[in-house]
Amino acid sequence: MIGTAIVGAVFLDIKGYPFGPYSPTGTNIGTVEFADGGVARNVAENFGALKMPCSFVSSVDYSSHAQSLRNRLRQTGVNTDYLISAENAMGKWLAVFDDHGDLAGSVSHQPDFSALEQLIAQHGTEIIGGCDSLILEIDMNERLADALLRLAEQYDKKVYVIVGNMGVILRRPDFLRRVDCFICNEIEAGRLFGRDLSVLKPAELLCLLPGEMERAGIASMIVTMGPQGAVYFDARTGESGHCPARPCRLVDSTGAGDAFLSGAVMGLTRGLPLKTAVRAGAKLAATVIQRKENAAPPIEGFFDEFEPSAF
């Protein structure tokens, strides 16, 4: 069973944590740790941790770390039948955090997506035709994004988008017209709309969102705002609102946005209304932000408080 198809890149994350206040121009004594990364990979592990059927469609290299990553996903319950191996097919992300756990700087080495393109060319019909819905890391390249969106349209599958560097989206904003729900943060939304949204309060952003979405042709959108929570609007139903962030202790902000997207999309695929799905995203983000791992641990009964029987 394919379940939700999650298509995107795999990264090896190299993360540094200083023991004291971070100095951007000096030497910082601290710890350096390695972790499995990549936004799509994080989402796949979140799905597995919450026992939601999914298949991770991606590529890795031939390293021992890649094999360990594959085994970890399998143990979590993720289908890795479409996780292939090729040279230079896994990226690297070097990140440094300050003493508060916030990202201070990073460098990303992108993987070679040739093998993944070949996989989609050969098995895309099988994957998309057999999945329940598609979560697409859209910033890999335009060819992959267009091919997968075409397949999703052909088989009438809902598409949820992960953004990374915004490169593809800014060149091809028309892709978002083919997406069921677009989830991003206020910085990414600001780049898309050509205005600074980071200075806005949730109510102010919520007032702007319908007009900006109409101009961009976006049907449904969720914008996360860090400690201010998230706002959402669905142009098809008129549903809109603000979901506060859940109080939590910040340990490592890496993966929080991916966890929010995971929880929200899992909620939507379970048939929850948008408002409730956003609450599920906020809950999962608060879980991940309190640990150094990039994804959630197994959580029994995560959706119990959101199901209709809970009200």
Coordinates of C-alpha atoms in Angstrom, one line a residue, residues 10-263:
V10 CA 17.2 13.5 1.7
F11 CA 19.9 15.4 3.5
L12 CA 22.6 14.6 6.1
D13 CA 22.3 17.4 8.7
I14 CA 25.4 18.6 10.4
K15 CA 24.4 20.7 13.4
G16 CA 26.5 22.8 15.8
Y17 CA 25.4 23.9 19.2
P18 CA 27.6 26.4 21.3
F19 CA 27.9 25.9 25.0
G20 CA 27.5 29.7 25.6
P21 CA 26.4 32.8 23.7
Y22 CA 27.0 32.4 20.0
S23 CA 29.7 34.6 18.3
P24 CA 29.2 34.8 14.5
T25 CA 32.8 36.0 14.0
G26 CA 34.6 34.0 16.7
T27 CA 35.3 30.3 17.6
N28 CA 32.4 28.7 19.4
I29 CA 33.1 25.7 21.7
G30 CA 30.2 23.3 21.7
T31 CA 29.0 20.1 20.2
V32 CA 28.6 19.0 16.6
E33 CA 25.9 16.4 15.8
F34 CA 24.7 14.5 12.7
A35 CA 21.1 13.8 12.0
D36 CA 18.9 12.5 9.2
G37 CA 17.4 15.5 7.4
G38 CA 15.6 16.9 4.4
V39 CA 12.1 18.4 4.7
A40 CA 10.4 15.6 2.9
R41 CA 12.3 13.0 4.8
N42 CA 11.2 14.7 8.1
V43 CA 7.6 14.6 6.9
A44 CA 7.8 10.9 6.1
E45 CA 9.2 10.1 9.5
N46 CA 6.4 12.1 11.1
F47 CA 3.8 10.1 9.2
G48 CA 5.5 6.9 10.2
A49 CA 5.7 7.9 13.9
L50 CA 1.9 8.6 13.9
K51 CA 1.2 5.4 12.0
M52 CA -0.2 7.1 8.9
P53 CA 0.4 5.0 5.8
C54 CA 2.9 6.6 3.5
S55 CA 5.6 5.9 0.9
F56 CA 8.8 8.0 0.7
V57 CA 9.9 8.6 -2.9
S58 CA 13.4 9.9 -3.0
S59 CA 17.1 9.0 -3.6
V60 CA 20.1 8.5 -1.3
D61 CA 23.8 7.7 -1.9
Y62 CA 25.6 4.5 -1.2
S63 CA 27.0 5.5 2.2
S64 CA 26.5 3.7 5.5
H65 CA 24.6 6.7 6.7
A66 CA 22.1 6.3 3.9
Q67 CA 21.6 2.6 4.7
S68 CA 21.0 3.5 8.4
L69 CA 18.5 6.2 7.3
R70 CA 16.7 3.7 5.1
N71 CA 16.5 1.2 8.0
R72 CA 15.2 3.8 10.4
L73 CA 12.4 4.8 8.1
R74 CA 11.4 1.2 7.6
Q75 CA 11.4 0.6 11.4
T76 CA 9.1 3.7 11.7
G77 CA 6.6 2.2 9.3
V78 CA 7.4 4.2 6.2
N79 CA 7.3 2.3 2.9
T80 CA 10.8 2.7 1.2
D81 CA 10.2 0.7 -1.9
Y82 CA 10.7 3.9 -3.9
L83 CA 13.8 5.1 -2.1
I84 CA 16.6 4.4 -4.6
S85 CA 20.4 4.7 -4.4
A86 CA 22.6 6.6 -6.7
E87 CA 25.9 8.6 -6.7
N88 CA 25.6 12.1 -5.2
A89 CA 21.9 11.6 -4.7
M90 CA 21.8 12.9 -1.1
G91 CA 22.4 16.5 0.1
K92 CA 24.2 17.9 3.1
W93 CA 23.0 20.8 5.3
L94 CA 25.5 22.5 7.7
A95 CA 23.7 24.5 10.4
V96 CA 24.8 26.5 13.5
F97 CA 22.4 27.3 16.3
D98 CA 22.7 30.0 18.9
D99 CA 22.5 29.4 22.7
H100 CA 18.7 29.8 22.5
G101 CA 18.2 27.0 19.9
D102 CA 17.5 29.3 17.0
L103 CA 19.2 28.9 13.7
A104 CA 22.1 31.3 13.4
G105 CA 23.4 30.3 9.9
S106 CA 23.4 27.5 7.4
V107 CA 24.9 26.2 4.1
S108 CA 23.0 23.7 1.9
H109 CA 24.7 21.4 -0.6
Q110 CA 21.9 20.2 -3.0
P111 CA 21.7 16.6 -4.2
D112 CA 21.8 15.4 -7.8
F113 CA 18.1 14.7 -8.7
S114 CA 18.9 12.8 -12.0
A115 CA 18.1 9.4 -10.5
L116 CA 14.9 10.6 -8.9
E117 CA 13.8 12.1 -12.3
Q118 CA 14.4 8.7 -13.9
L119 CA 12.4 7.0 -11.1
I120 CA 9.4 9.3 -11.7
A121 CA 9.7 8.8 -15.5
Q122 CA 9.6 5.0 -15.0
H123 CA 7.3 4.5 -12.0
G124 CA 5.4 7.8 -11.7
T125 CA 2.1 6.4 -13.0
E126 CA 2.3 3.5 -10.5
I127 CA 3.2 5.8 -7.6
I128 CA 0.7 8.6 -8.2
G129 CA -2.0 6.4 -9.6
G130 CA -1.8 4.2 -6.5
C131 CA -1.4 6.9 -3.7
D132 CA -4.1 8.5 -1.6
S133 CA -2.6 12.0 -2.0
L134 CA 0.7 13.6 -2.8
I135 CA 3.1 15.7 -0.6
L136 CA 5.6 17.4 -3.0
E137 CA 8.8 19.1 -2.1
I138 CA 8.3 21.5 -5.0
D139 CA 11.7 23.2 -5.0
M140 CA 13.8 20.3 -6.3
N141 CA 13.5 21.3 -9.9
E142 CA 10.8 22.4 -12.4
R143 CA 10.9 19.2 -14.4
L144 CA 10.1 17.0 -11.4
A145 CA 7.5 19.4 -10.1
D146 CA 5.7 19.7 -13.4
A147 CA 5.8 15.9 -14.1
L148 CA 4.3 15.1 -10.6
L149 CA 1.7 17.8 -10.8
R150 CA 0.6 16.5 -14.2
L151 CA 0.3 13.0 -12.8
A152 CA -1.7 14.3 -9.8
E153 CA -4.1 16.0 -12.2
Q154 CA -4.4 13.0 -14.4
Y155 CA -5.3 10.7 -11.4
D156 CA -7.3 13.4 -9.5
K157 CA -5.0 13.3 -6.4
K158 CA -4.8 16.2 -3.9
V159 CA -1.4 17.8 -3.7
Y160 CA 0.2 19.5 -0.6
V161 CA 3.4 21.4 -1.2
I162 CA 6.6 21.7 0.8
V163 CA 8.8 24.7 0.0
G164 CA 12.5 24.8 0.6
N165 CA 14.6 27.5 -1.1
M166 CA 11.6 29.0 -3.0
G167 CA 13.6 28.8 -6.2
V168 CA 11.0 26.9 -8.3
I169 CA 8.0 28.6 -6.7
L170 CA 9.3 32.1 -7.5
R171 CA 10.0 31.1 -11.1
R172 CA 6.8 29.2 -11.5
P173 CA 4.1 30.6 -9.1
D174 CA 1.5 29.2 -11.5
F175 CA 2.3 25.7 -10.0
L176 CA 0.4 26.8 -6.9
R177 CA -2.8 27.0 -8.9
R178 CA -2.6 23.2 -9.1
V179 CA -2.3 22.6 -5.4
D180 CA -5.0 21.7 -2.9
C181 CA -3.4 23.5 0.1
F182 CA -0.2 25.5 0.2
I183 CA 1.5 25.6 3.6
C184 CA 4.5 27.9 4.3
N185 CA 5.8 30.4 6.8
E186 CA 5.4 34.2 6.8
I187 CA 8.8 34.8 5.3
E188 CA 8.1 32.5 2.4
A189 CA 4.7 33.9 1.9
G190 CA 6.2 37.4 1.9
R191 CA 8.6 36.4 -0.8
L192 CA 5.8 35.0 -2.9
F193 CA 3.6 38.0 -2.5
G194 CA 6.4 40.6 -2.8
R195 CA 5.9 42.2 0.6
D196 CA 7.2 42.0 4.2
L197 CA 4.7 40.0 6.2
S198 CA 7.0 39.3 9.2
V199 CA 6.0 42.6 10.8
L200 CA 2.3 41.8 10.8
K201 CA 0.1 40.5 13.6
P202 CA -2.0 37.4 12.8
A203 CA -5.2 39.5 12.4
E204 CA -3.4 41.8 10.0
L205 CA -2.1 38.9 7.9
L206 CA -5.5 37.3 7.9
C207 CA -7.0 40.4 6.4
L208 CA -4.4 40.4 3.6
L209 CA -4.5 36.7 2.8
P210 CA -7.7 36.5 0.7
G211 CA -6.7 39.2 -1.7
E212 CA -3.1 37.9 -2.1
M213 CA -4.4 34.4 -2.6
E214 CA -6.9 35.5 -5.3
R215 CA -4.2 37.3 -7.2
A216 CA -1.9 34.2 -7.0
G217 CA -4.7 31.8 -7.8
I218 CA -4.2 29.8 -4.6
A219 CA -7.2 27.8 -3.4
S220 CA -6.3 27.2 0.2
M221 CA -3.3 28.4 2.3
I222 CA -1.9 28.0 5.8
V223 CA 0.8 30.5 6.9
T224 CA 2.8 29.7 10.1
M225 CA 4.1 32.7 12.1
G226 CA 6.4 31.1 14.7
P227 CA 5.4 32.0 18.2
Q228 CA 2.4 33.9 16.9
G229 CA 0.9 30.6 15.7
A230 CA -0.7 30.2 12.2
V231 CA -3.4 31.7 10.1
Y232 CA -5.4 30.0 7.4
F233 CA -7.9 30.7 4.6
D234 CA -9.8 28.5 2.1
A235 CA -11.2 30.4 -0.8
R236 CA -13.5 27.6 -1.7
T237 CA -15.3 27.4 1.6
G238 CA -14.5 30.8 3.1
E239 CA -13.1 29.1 6.2
S240 CA -10.5 31.3 7.9
G241 CA -8.9 31.8 11.3
H242 CA -5.9 32.0 13.6
C243 CA -4.5 29.1 15.6
P244 CA -2.2 30.1 18.5
A245 CA 1.1 28.3 19.0
R246 CA 1.2 25.8 21.8
P247 CA 3.4 26.8 24.7
C248 CA 6.6 24.7 24.7
R249 CA 10.3 24.8 25.6
L250 CA 12.5 25.6 22.6
V251 CA 15.4 23.1 22.2
D252 CA 15.9 23.0 18.4
S253 CA 13.8 24.8 15.9
T254 CA 14.9 22.5 13.0
G255 CA 12.0 20.4 11.7
A256 CA 9.2 22.5 13.4
G257 CA 7.8 23.7 10.2
D258 CA 8.0 20.2 8.7
A259 CA 6.2 18.9 11.7
F260 CA 3.5 21.5 11.4
L261 CA 2.9 20.6 7.8
S262 CA 2.9 16.9 8.7
G263 CA 0.3 17.3 11.4

